[in-house]
Amino acid sequence: ITPTRAGVGLADRLGEALGLIRSAVAGLRTGTEPLRVTAVPTFAMRWLAPRLARYHALPGAAPITLDVSAELRSENSFDIAIRTGLGGWRGYQATALMPVEATPMLGPTLAAKARLSRPEDLAVLPLLPYDEWPRWFREAGAEPPALHFYADDYPTHELDAAAAIEGAGVALLSPTLFDTLLRDGKLIQPFPHVMRGPAQHYVLLKAGEARPAVLHLRDWLVDEARGGATTNPAPAAPSTAGTLD
């Protein structure tokens, strides 16, 4: 069965109307219910969780139930989603938090053994698999003859970082998300160039979301991502294509 164009349009408008009804009913409930937040694993561990104490110190902060997963979640299972991509989540208000970043990092033991005076020198080391390695070398002005990849391919950047710390190879990681490991000397960033974008980390709300607690948490997330400056960002218009992933 394939819906007609008119049927798709009707479904979208009904979804927005039901969202408004859901928000209105929730606003009449007494007591403070936990906000259900779903976030991808590395972002949740390295950026969100360390900052939640600051959020809970604010007046009116709501309790949070955190779901850590990269998998698709149904819209009825969360209040706020943090996902990574190029945008285009159908039926959601998407607000960009920060661009996705990546730069080479390796453990101090491997760094001490290697002679890394220019980006091309990384090509002789095992690189933890990541599709954006050729792009990083191009942007860094390097043209290595060949790249050598580590045998195992890990599903998260958190696992890449753990492998890099143990000397398995060089990982492409975000200096923002892994700044504590850099400060502690557990990881070394040998070169200054950092890839940024085009993908971004987004905070997503359901279309028509109007609950003050949800909007307050969304605004706080954006404020934190922009360095703590006082902001009151307007949400982006609901997207018309794409999926929540």
Tab-separated table of C-alpha atoms in Angstrom:
chain	number	residue	atom	x	y	z
A	1	ILE	CA	0.000	0.000	0.000
A	2	THR	CA	1.391	3.399	-1.011
A	3	PRO	CA	-0.087	6.601	0.454
A	4	THR	CA	-1.119	9.364	-1.887
A	5	ARG	CA	0.476	12.792	-1.710
A	6	ALA	CA	-2.694	14.115	-0.104
A	7	GLY	CA	-2.563	11.281	2.441
A	8	VAL	CA	1.027	12.087	3.366
A	9	GLY	CA	0.125	15.744	3.807
A	10	LEU	CA	-2.848	14.837	5.985
A	11	ALA	CA	-0.677	12.552	8.132
A	12	ASP	CA	1.859	15.334	8.666
A	13	ARG	CA	-0.813	17.825	9.718
A	14	LEU	CA	-2.498	15.313	12.013
A	15	GLY	CA	0.886	14.543	13.578
A	16	GLU	CA	1.425	18.237	14.327
A	17	ALA	CA	-2.104	18.539	15.774
A	18	LEU	CA	-1.644	15.482	17.985
A	19	GLY	CA	1.675	16.900	19.171
A	20	LEU	CA	-0.037	20.115	20.242
A	21	ILE	CA	-2.741	18.148	22.066
A	22	ARG	CA	-0.099	16.007	23.788
A	23	SER	CA	1.810	19.120	24.906
A	24	ALA	CA	-1.361	20.822	26.177
A	25	VAL	CA	-2.364	17.793	28.247
A	26	ALA	CA	1.178	17.395	29.621
A	27	GLY	CA	1.165	21.049	30.665
A	28	LEU	CA	-1.847	20.441	32.927
A	29	ARG	CA	-0.273	17.550	34.812
A	30	THR	CA	0.831	18.192	38.362
A	31	GLY	CA	4.325	17.368	39.545
A	32	THR	CA	7.559	17.237	37.627
A	33	GLU	CA	7.941	14.194	35.405
A	34	PRO	CA	11.365	13.124	34.136
A	35	LEU	CA	12.317	14.274	30.666
A	36	ARG	CA	13.241	11.360	28.425
A	37	VAL	CA	16.430	12.191	26.547
A	38	THR	CA	17.949	9.883	23.951
A	39	ALA	CA	21.504	10.509	22.741
A	40	VAL	CA	24.152	8.700	20.739
A	41	PRO	CA	26.735	6.896	22.934
A	42	THR	CA	29.936	8.919	22.540
A	43	PHE	CA	28.169	12.275	22.705
A	44	ALA	CA	26.206	11.168	25.769
A	45	MET	CA	29.293	9.987	27.626
A	46	ARG	CA	31.841	12.609	26.603
A	47	TRP	CA	29.747	15.777	26.342
A	48	LEU	CA	26.269	15.461	27.841
A	49	ALA	CA	26.744	13.480	31.067
A	50	PRO	CA	29.626	15.626	32.432
A	51	ARG	CA	27.484	18.762	32.017
A	52	LEU	CA	24.208	17.583	33.525
A	53	ALA	CA	25.225	18.669	37.039
A	54	ARG	CA	25.272	22.272	35.763
A	55	TYR	CA	21.803	21.838	34.303
A	56	HIS	CA	20.401	20.458	37.564
A	57	ALA	CA	21.812	23.453	39.433
A	58	LEU	CA	19.471	25.736	37.457
A	59	PRO	CA	16.055	26.825	38.789
A	60	GLY	CA	13.296	24.760	37.244
A	61	ALA	CA	15.555	21.937	36.049
A	62	ALA	CA	13.630	18.720	35.481
A	63	PRO	CA	14.815	15.208	36.270
A	64	ILE	CA	16.189	13.341	33.252
A	65	THR	CA	15.960	9.748	32.124
A	66	LEU	CA	18.819	9.164	29.679
A	67	ASP	CA	18.599	6.585	26.907
A	68	VAL	CA	21.972	5.978	25.247
A	69	SER	CA	21.609	4.455	21.805
A	70	ALA	CA	22.424	5.077	18.158
A	71	GLU	CA	19.327	3.155	17.082
A	72	LEU	CA	16.095	4.636	15.794
A	73	ARG	CA	13.599	5.482	18.528
A	74	SER	CA	9.858	5.965	18.079
A	75	GLU	CA	8.619	9.485	18.664
A	76	ASN	CA	6.544	8.397	21.666
A	77	SER	CA	9.589	7.039	23.519
A	78	PHE	CA	11.455	10.325	24.076
A	79	ASP	CA	11.019	14.049	24.703
A	80	ILE	CA	14.389	15.216	23.335
A	81	ALA	CA	16.736	13.424	20.957
A	82	ILE	CA	20.358	14.238	20.218
A	83	ARG	CA	21.437	12.808	16.894
A	84	THR	CA	24.231	13.323	14.393
A	85	GLY	CA	23.765	13.894	10.674
A	86	LEU	CA	23.102	16.365	7.892
A	87	GLY	CA	19.610	17.384	9.027
A	88	GLY	CA	16.360	16.520	7.314
A	89	TRP	CA	14.475	14.763	10.131
A	90	ARG	CA	10.869	14.652	8.991
A	91	GLY	CA	8.390	16.085	11.449
A	92	TYR	CA	10.939	17.337	14.002
A	93	GLN	CA	12.263	20.724	15.073
A	94	ALA	CA	16.018	20.400	14.534
A	95	THR	CA	18.465	22.832	16.156
A	96	ALA	CA	22.199	22.469	15.448
A	97	LEU	CA	24.430	22.161	18.505
A	98	MET	CA	27.913	21.915	16.982
A	99	PRO	CA	29.658	20.548	13.898
A	100	VAL	CA	31.123	17.066	13.906
A	101	GLU	CA	34.907	17.325	14.327
A	102	ALA	CA	37.758	14.911	13.703
A	103	THR	CA	41.525	15.039	13.994
A	104	PRO	CA	44.152	12.273	14.419
A	105	MET	CA	44.890	11.138	17.972
A	106	LEU	CA	47.108	8.359	19.305
A	107	GLY	CA	48.406	7.040	22.582
A	108	PRO	CA	51.630	8.437	24.076
A	109	THR	CA	53.509	5.130	23.705
A	110	LEU	CA	52.867	4.912	19.970
A	111	ALA	CA	53.509	8.654	19.582
A	112	ALA	CA	56.916	8.281	21.257
A	113	LYS	CA	57.924	5.521	18.841
A	114	ALA	CA	56.755	7.346	15.705
A	115	ARG	CA	58.499	10.241	14.013
A	116	LEU	CA	55.631	12.566	13.257
A	117	SER	CA	56.953	15.766	11.767
A	118	ARG	CA	54.385	16.094	8.954
A	119	PRO	CA	50.909	14.646	8.283
A	120	GLU	CA	52.236	12.127	5.725
A	121	ASP	CA	54.133	10.385	8.529
A	122	LEU	CA	50.840	9.078	9.921
A	123	ALA	CA	50.412	6.867	6.849
A	124	VAL	CA	53.047	4.404	8.087
A	125	LEU	CA	51.054	3.776	11.283
A	126	PRO	CA	47.923	1.623	11.579
A	127	LEU	CA	44.864	3.839	11.216
A	128	LEU	CA	41.645	2.883	12.970
A	129	PRO	CA	39.048	2.531	10.189
A	130	TYR	CA	37.061	5.669	9.410
A	131	ASP	CA	35.689	6.827	6.049
A	132	GLU	CA	36.969	10.391	6.462
A	133	TRP	CA	40.708	9.604	6.594
A	134	PRO	CA	41.331	10.565	2.909
A	135	ARG	CA	39.523	13.861	3.484
A	136	TRP	CA	41.643	14.693	6.535
A	137	PHE	CA	44.879	14.084	4.635
A	138	ARG	CA	43.657	16.244	1.724
A	139	GLU	CA	42.672	19.113	4.000
A	140	ALA	CA	46.003	18.836	5.825
A	141	GLY	CA	47.811	19.201	2.485
A	142	ALA	CA	49.173	15.648	2.477
A	143	GLU	CA	49.180	13.036	-0.253
A	144	PRO	CA	50.364	9.776	1.309
A	145	PRO	CA	51.071	6.931	-1.145
A	146	ALA	CA	48.911	4.446	0.794
A	147	LEU	CA	46.976	4.113	4.039
A	148	HIS	CA	47.290	1.149	6.381
A	149	PHE	CA	44.221	0.331	8.451
A	150	TYR	CA	43.964	-1.546	11.720
A	151	ALA	CA	42.299	-4.946	11.419
A	152	ASP	CA	39.338	-4.257	13.727
A	153	ASP	CA	36.569	-1.796	12.895
A	154	TYR	CA	34.812	-0.470	16.015
A	155	PRO	CA	31.208	0.823	16.012
A	156	THR	CA	31.766	3.901	18.222
A	157	HIS	CA	34.364	6.631	18.637
A	158	GLU	CA	34.561	5.716	22.313
A	159	LEU	CA	35.945	2.294	21.371
A	160	ASP	CA	38.301	3.901	18.842
A	161	ALA	CA	39.650	6.119	21.620
A	162	ALA	CA	40.149	3.144	23.941
A	163	ALA	CA	42.055	1.285	21.227
A	164	ALA	CA	44.190	4.335	20.465
A	165	ILE	CA	45.086	4.774	24.141
A	166	GLU	CA	46.348	1.184	24.215
A	167	GLY	CA	48.542	1.788	21.163
A	168	ALA	CA	46.506	-0.113	18.574
A	169	GLY	CA	46.696	2.736	16.087
A	170	VAL	CA	45.671	6.285	15.239
A	171	ALA	CA	42.032	7.325	15.587
A	172	LEU	CA	40.126	10.220	14.051
A	173	LEU	CA	38.373	11.785	17.034
A	174	SER	CA	36.740	15.024	18.112
A	175	PRO	CA	39.027	17.293	20.185
A	176	THR	CA	35.889	18.747	21.776
A	177	LEU	CA	34.418	15.434	22.908
A	178	PHE	CA	37.775	13.962	23.952
A	179	ASP	CA	39.341	17.075	25.437
A	180	THR	CA	39.760	15.510	28.889
A	181	LEU	CA	41.826	12.644	27.443
A	182	LEU	CA	44.008	15.179	25.642
A	183	ARG	CA	44.475	17.267	28.797
A	184	ASP	CA	45.317	14.175	30.835
A	185	GLY	CA	47.899	13.070	28.279
A	186	LYS	CA	46.137	9.780	27.566
A	187	LEU	CA	45.806	10.814	23.926
A	188	ILE	CA	48.113	12.961	21.791
A	189	GLN	CA	46.989	15.244	18.960
A	190	PRO	CA	50.084	15.416	16.734
A	191	PHE	CA	48.813	17.964	14.172
A	192	PRO	CA	46.592	21.032	14.516
A	193	HIS	CA	44.242	20.531	11.569
A	194	VAL	CA	40.673	19.580	12.595
A	195	MET	CA	37.991	18.580	10.090
A	196	ARG	CA	34.623	20.206	10.758
A	197	GLY	CA	31.247	19.368	9.236
A	198	PRO	CA	29.268	19.077	7.123
A	199	ALA	CA	27.502	16.762	9.604
A	200	GLN	CA	26.431	18.286	12.907
A	201	HIS	CA	25.127	17.229	16.288
A	202	TYR	CA	21.446	18.230	16.492
A	203	VAL	CA	18.898	18.455	19.269
A	204	LEU	CA	15.491	17.308	18.016
A	205	LEU	CA	12.033	18.052	19.369
A	206	LYS	CA	8.770	16.714	18.079
A	207	ALA	CA	6.791	19.095	15.862
A	208	GLY	CA	4.550	21.360	17.917
A	209	GLU	CA	6.467	20.786	21.162
A	210	ALA	CA	5.528	23.556	23.602
A	211	ARG	CA	6.201	22.202	27.104
A	212	PRO	CA	8.313	24.748	29.016
A	213	ALA	CA	10.551	22.093	30.613
A	214	VAL	CA	11.439	20.608	27.222
A	215	LEU	CA	12.120	24.009	25.662
A	216	HIS	CA	14.194	25.013	28.681
A	217	LEU	CA	16.400	21.927	28.355
A	218	ARG	CA	16.731	22.475	24.589
A	219	ASP	CA	17.817	26.064	25.112
A	220	TRP	CA	20.295	25.022	27.809
A	221	LEU	CA	21.847	22.416	25.490
A	222	VAL	CA	22.298	25.029	22.758
A	223	ASP	CA	23.707	27.501	25.295
A	224	GLU	CA	26.254	24.925	26.509
A	225	ALA	CA	27.265	24.009	22.961
A	226	ARG	CA	27.879	27.667	22.132
A	227	GLY	CA	30.152	28.199	25.090
A	228	GLY	CA	27.733	29.325	27.769
A	229	ALA	CA	26.754	32.656	26.222
A	230	THR	CA	23.239	33.796	27.033
A	231	THR	CA	21.076	32.646	24.164
A	232	ASN	CA	17.431	32.017	23.419
A	233	PRO	CA	17.562	30.278	20.044
A	234	ALA	CA	14.549	29.897	17.860
A	235	PRO	CA	13.945	26.339	16.674
A	236	ALA	CA	14.406	25.486	13.039
A	237	ALA	CA	11.313	24.864	10.980
A	238	PRO	CA	10.185	21.213	11.018
A	239	SER	CA	12.097	19.207	8.422
A	240	THR	CA	10.254	17.560	5.573
A	241	ALA	CA	12.555	14.655	4.767
A	242	GLY	CA	14.831	12.159	6.426
A	243	THR	CA	14.679	9.854	9.417
A	244	LEU	CA	15.632	9.949	13.068
A	245	ASP	CA	18.913	8.024	13.372
